[in-house]
Tab-separated table of C-alpha atoms in Angstrom:
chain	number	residue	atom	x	y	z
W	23	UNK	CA	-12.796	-1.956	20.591
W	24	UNK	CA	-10.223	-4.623	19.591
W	25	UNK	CA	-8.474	-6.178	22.473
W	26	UNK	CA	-4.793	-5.024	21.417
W	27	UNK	CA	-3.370	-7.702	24.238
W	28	UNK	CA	-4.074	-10.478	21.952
W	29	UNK	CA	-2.025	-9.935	19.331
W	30	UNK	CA	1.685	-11.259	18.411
W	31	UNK	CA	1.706	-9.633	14.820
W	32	UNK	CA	1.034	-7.032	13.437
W	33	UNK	CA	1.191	-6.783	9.195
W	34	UNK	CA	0.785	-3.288	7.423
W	35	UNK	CA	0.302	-2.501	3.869
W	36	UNK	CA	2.649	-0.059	2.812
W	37	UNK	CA	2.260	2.507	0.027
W	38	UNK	CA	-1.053	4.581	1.407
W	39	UNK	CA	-0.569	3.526	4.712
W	40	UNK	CA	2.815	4.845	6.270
W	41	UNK	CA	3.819	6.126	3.202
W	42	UNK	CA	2.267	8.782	1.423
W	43	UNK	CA	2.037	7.505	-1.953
W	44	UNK	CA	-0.598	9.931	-3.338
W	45	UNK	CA	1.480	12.420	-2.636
W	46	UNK	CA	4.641	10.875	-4.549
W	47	UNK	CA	2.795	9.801	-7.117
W	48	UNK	CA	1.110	13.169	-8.185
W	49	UNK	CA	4.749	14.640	-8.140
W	50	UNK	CA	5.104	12.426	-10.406
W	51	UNK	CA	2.162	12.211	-12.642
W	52	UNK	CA	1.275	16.190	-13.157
W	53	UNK	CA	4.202	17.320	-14.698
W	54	UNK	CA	4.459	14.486	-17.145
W	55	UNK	CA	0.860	15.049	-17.804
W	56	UNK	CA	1.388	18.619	-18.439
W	57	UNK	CA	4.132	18.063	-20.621
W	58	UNK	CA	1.404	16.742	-22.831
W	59	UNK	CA	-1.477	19.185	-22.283
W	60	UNK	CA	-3.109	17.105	-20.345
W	61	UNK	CA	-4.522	19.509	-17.274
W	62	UNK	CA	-6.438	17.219	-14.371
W	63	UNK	CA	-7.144	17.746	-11.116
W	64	UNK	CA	-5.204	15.565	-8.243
W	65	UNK	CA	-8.086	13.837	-7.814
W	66	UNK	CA	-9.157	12.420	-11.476
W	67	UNK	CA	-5.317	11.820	-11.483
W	68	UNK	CA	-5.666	9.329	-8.444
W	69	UNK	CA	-8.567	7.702	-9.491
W	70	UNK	CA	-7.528	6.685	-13.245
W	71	UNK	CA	-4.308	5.673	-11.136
W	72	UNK	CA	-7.061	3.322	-9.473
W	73	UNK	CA	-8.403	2.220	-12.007
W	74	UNK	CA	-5.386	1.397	-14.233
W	75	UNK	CA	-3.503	-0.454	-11.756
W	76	UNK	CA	-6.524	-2.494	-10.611
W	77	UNK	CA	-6.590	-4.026	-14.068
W	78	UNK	CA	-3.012	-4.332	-14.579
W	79	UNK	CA	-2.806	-6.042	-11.609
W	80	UNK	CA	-4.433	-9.069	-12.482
W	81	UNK	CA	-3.980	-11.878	-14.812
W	82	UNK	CA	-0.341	-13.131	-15.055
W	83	UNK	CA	1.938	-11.807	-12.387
W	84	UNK	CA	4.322	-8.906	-13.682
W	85	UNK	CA	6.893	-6.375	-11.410
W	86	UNK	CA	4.965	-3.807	-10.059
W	87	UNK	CA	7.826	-1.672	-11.792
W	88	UNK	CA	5.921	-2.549	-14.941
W	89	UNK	CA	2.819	-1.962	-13.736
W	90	UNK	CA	3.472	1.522	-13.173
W	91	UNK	CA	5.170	2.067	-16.504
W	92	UNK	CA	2.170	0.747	-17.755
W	93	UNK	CA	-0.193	2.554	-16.289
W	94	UNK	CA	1.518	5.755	-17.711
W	95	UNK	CA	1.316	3.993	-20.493
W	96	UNK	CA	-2.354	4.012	-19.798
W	97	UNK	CA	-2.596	7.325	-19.365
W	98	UNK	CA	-0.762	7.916	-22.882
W	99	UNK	CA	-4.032	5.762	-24.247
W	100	UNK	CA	-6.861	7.515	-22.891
W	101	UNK	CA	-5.356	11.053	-23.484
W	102	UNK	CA	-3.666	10.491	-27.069
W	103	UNK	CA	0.105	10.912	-26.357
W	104	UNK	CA	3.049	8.283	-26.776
W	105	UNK	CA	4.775	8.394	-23.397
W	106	UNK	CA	8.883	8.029	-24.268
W	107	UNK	CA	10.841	5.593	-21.844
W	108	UNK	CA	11.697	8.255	-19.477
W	109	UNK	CA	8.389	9.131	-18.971
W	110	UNK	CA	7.000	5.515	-18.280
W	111	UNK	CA	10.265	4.812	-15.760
W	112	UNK	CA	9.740	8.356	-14.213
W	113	UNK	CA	7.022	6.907	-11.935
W	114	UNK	CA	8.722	3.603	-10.581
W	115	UNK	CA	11.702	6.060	-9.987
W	116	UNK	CA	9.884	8.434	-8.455
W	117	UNK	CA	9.432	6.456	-5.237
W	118	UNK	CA	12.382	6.454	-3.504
W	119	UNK	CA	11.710	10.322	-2.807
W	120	UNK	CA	8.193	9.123	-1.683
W	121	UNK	CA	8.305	9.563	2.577
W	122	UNK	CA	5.958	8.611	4.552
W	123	UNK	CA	3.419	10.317	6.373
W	124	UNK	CA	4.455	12.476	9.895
W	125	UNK	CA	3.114	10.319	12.006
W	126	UNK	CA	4.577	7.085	10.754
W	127	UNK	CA	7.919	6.341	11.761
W	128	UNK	CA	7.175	7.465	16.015
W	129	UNK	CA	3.665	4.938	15.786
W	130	UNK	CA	6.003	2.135	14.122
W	131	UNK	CA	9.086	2.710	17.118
W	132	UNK	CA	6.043	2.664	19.424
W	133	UNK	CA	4.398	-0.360	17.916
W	134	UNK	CA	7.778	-2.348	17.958
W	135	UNK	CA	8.303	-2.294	21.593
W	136	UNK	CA	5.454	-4.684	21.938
W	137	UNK	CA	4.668	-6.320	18.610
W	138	UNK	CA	6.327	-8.149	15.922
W	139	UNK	CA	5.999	-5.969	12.864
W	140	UNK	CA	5.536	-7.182	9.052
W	141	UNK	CA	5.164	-5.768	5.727
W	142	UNK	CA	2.865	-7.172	3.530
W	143	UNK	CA	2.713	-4.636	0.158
W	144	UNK	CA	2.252	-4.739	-3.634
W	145	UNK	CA	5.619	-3.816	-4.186
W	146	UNK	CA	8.986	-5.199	-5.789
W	147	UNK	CA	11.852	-5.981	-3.306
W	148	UNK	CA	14.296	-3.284	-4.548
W	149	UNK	CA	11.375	-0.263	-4.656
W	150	UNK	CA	10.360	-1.497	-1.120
W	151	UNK	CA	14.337	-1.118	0.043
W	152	UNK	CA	14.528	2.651	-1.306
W	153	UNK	CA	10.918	3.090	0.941
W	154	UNK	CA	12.668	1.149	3.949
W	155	UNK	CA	15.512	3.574	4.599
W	156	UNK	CA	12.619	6.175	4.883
W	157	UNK	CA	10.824	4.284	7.805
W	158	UNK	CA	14.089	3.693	10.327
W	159	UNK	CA	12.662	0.439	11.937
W	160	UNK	CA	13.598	-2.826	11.305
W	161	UNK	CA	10.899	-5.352	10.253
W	162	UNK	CA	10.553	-8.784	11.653
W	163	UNK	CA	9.296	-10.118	8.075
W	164	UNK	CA	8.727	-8.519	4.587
W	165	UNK	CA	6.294	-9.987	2.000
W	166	UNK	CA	6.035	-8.070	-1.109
W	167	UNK	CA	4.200	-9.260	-4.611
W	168	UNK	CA	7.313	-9.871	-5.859
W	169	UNK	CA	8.208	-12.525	-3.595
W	170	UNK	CA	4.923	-13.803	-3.657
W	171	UNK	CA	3.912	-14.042	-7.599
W	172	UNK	CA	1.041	-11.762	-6.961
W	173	UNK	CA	-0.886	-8.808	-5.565
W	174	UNK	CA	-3.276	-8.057	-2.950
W	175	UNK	CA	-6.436	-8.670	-2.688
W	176	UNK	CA	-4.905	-12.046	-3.885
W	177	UNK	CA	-5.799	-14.351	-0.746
W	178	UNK	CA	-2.400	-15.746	-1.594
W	179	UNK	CA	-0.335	-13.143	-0.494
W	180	UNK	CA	-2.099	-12.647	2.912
W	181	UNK	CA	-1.584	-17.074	3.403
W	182	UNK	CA	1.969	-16.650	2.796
W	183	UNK	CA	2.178	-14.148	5.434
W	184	UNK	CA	0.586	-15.908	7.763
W	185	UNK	CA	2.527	-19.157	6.764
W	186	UNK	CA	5.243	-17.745	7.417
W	187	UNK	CA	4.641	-15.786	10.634
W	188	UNK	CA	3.410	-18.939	12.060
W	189	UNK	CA	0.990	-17.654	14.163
W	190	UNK	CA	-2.987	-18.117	14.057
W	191	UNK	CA	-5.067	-15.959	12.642
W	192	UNK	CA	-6.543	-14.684	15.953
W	193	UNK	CA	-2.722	-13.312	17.037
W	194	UNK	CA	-2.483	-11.422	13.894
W	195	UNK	CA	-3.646	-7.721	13.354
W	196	UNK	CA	-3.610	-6.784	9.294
W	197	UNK	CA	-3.638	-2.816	8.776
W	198	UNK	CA	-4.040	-1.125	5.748
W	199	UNK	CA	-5.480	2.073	3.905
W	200	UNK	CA	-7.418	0.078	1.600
W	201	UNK	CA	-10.911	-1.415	2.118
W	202	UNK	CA	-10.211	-3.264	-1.718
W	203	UNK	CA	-6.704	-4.585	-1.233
W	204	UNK	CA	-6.406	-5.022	2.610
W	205	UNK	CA	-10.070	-5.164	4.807
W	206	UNK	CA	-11.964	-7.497	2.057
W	207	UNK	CA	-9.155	-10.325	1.903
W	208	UNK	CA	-7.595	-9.905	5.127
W	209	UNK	CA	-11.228	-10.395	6.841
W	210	UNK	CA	-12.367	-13.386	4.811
W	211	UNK	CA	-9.054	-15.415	6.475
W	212	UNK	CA	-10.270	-14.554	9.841
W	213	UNK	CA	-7.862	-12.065	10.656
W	214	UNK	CA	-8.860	-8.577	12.426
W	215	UNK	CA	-8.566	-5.800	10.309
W	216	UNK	CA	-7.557	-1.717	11.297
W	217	UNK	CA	-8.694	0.770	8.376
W	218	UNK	CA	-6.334	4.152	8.550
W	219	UNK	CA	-8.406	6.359	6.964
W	220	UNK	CA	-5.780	8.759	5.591
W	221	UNK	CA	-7.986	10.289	3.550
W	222	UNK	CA	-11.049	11.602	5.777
W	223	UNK	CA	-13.650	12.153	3.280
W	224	UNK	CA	-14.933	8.547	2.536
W	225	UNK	CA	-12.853	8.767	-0.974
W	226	UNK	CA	-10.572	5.777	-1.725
W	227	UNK	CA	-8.221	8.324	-4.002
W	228	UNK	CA	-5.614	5.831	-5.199
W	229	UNK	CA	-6.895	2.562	-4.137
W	230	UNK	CA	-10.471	0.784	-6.024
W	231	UNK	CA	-12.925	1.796	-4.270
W	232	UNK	CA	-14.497	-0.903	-2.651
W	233	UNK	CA	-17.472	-1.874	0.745
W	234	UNK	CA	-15.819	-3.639	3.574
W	235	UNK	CA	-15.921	-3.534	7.482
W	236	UNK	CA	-12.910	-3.489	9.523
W	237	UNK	CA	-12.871	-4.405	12.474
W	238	UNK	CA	-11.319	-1.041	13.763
W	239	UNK	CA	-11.452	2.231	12.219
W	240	UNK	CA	-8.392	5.248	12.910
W	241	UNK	CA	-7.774	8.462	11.368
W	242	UNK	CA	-4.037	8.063	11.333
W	243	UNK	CA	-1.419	5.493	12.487
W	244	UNK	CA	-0.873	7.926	15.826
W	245	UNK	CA	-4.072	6.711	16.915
W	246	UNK	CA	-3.834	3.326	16.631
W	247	UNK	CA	-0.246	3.432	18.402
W	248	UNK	CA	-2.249	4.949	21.014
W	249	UNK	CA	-4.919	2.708	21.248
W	250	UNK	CA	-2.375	0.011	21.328
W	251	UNK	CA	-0.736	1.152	24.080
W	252	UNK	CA	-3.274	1.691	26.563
């Protein structure tokens, strides 16, 4: 068991985490694929979603607004249809209706009362304010790809948090719902790691699949607000 009394900080990945993306991005994704006879089942959806964004991910840095219009551009490749404009913004768009999961917003008011709390996501600045109006608690810091040049499991993104947290590794906690983007990196810098495992069933659904061990392993975010608190 981690001892919770250590840490200063803690940082959370976003989109899987407290906010249920696979969920917003299915809402998303069927109808458009639909709309072009394309007839999969949520989970094939999620992990072409995986594997798509993965790749787009790296190389030169682009918005993650484009990285989702291109990965339904993606889609459009491997199934044989020409997505219009509308369709490729339709999942960028889409998540500002995306809310996060029930338990959520009461762990984060919980969490606050004894921890600096910081975002650290693969997002762009305006998608992330449409999210934050959604979560109701005011962060101490948030990092996002766009301010950073890059995406997680870039090593890069998790120094510039902890640059500018100023705090050693050993006060920070990093939690995430991603062994690929969050455990990996987040544990080769020293820092402890919490894996939510929103999922249950040992899938990775939207995120690359990936072996890791984190340091602490929860079922939902209630938990660990528990956890922390005791």
């Amino acid at each position: 068991m981690l001892d919770f009394e250590r840490y200063e900080a803690l940082t959370f990945d976003c989109y899987g985490t407290l906010v249920d993306w696979e969920t917003g991005m299915l809402g998303a994704l069927k109808p458009l694929l639909s709309q072009h006879g394309v007839e999969l089942d949520d989970d094939a959806i999620l992990d072409l979603f995986a594997e798509f964004e993965a790749e787009l991910e790296q190389g030169e840095y682009k918005p993650y607004r484009q990285v989702l219009e291109q990965v339904v551009q993606k889609f459009g490749e491997r199934f044989g249809f020409s997505p219009s404009e509308a369709e490729k913004s339709a999942l960028p768009d889409s998540i500002k209706q995306w809310l996060p999961f029930s338990d959520t917003v009461d762990a984060l008011k919980t969490l606050k009362q004894k921890y600096k709390l910081v975002i650290l996501s693969n997002v762009d600045d305006d998608l992330f304010a449409d999210t934050a109006k959604h979560l109701q608690v005011p962060f101490d810091q948030v990092i996002t790809a766009q301010q950073v040049q890059s995406y997680k499991p870039s090593l890069y993104n998790f120094k510039t948090m902890m640059q500018r947290l100023g705090l050693p590794s050993e006060k920070i906690l990093h939690v995430g719902a991603s062994i690929y983007h969050d455990v990996i990196p987040a544990s080769s810098l020293g820092l402890s790691t919490v894996f939510v495992d929103r999922r249950h069933d040992g899938s990775s659904g939207a995120a690359k699949a990936a072996e890791g061990k984190p340091d602490l392993q929860v079922p939902d975010l209630a938990t660990l607000a528990k956890l922390a608190q005791s």
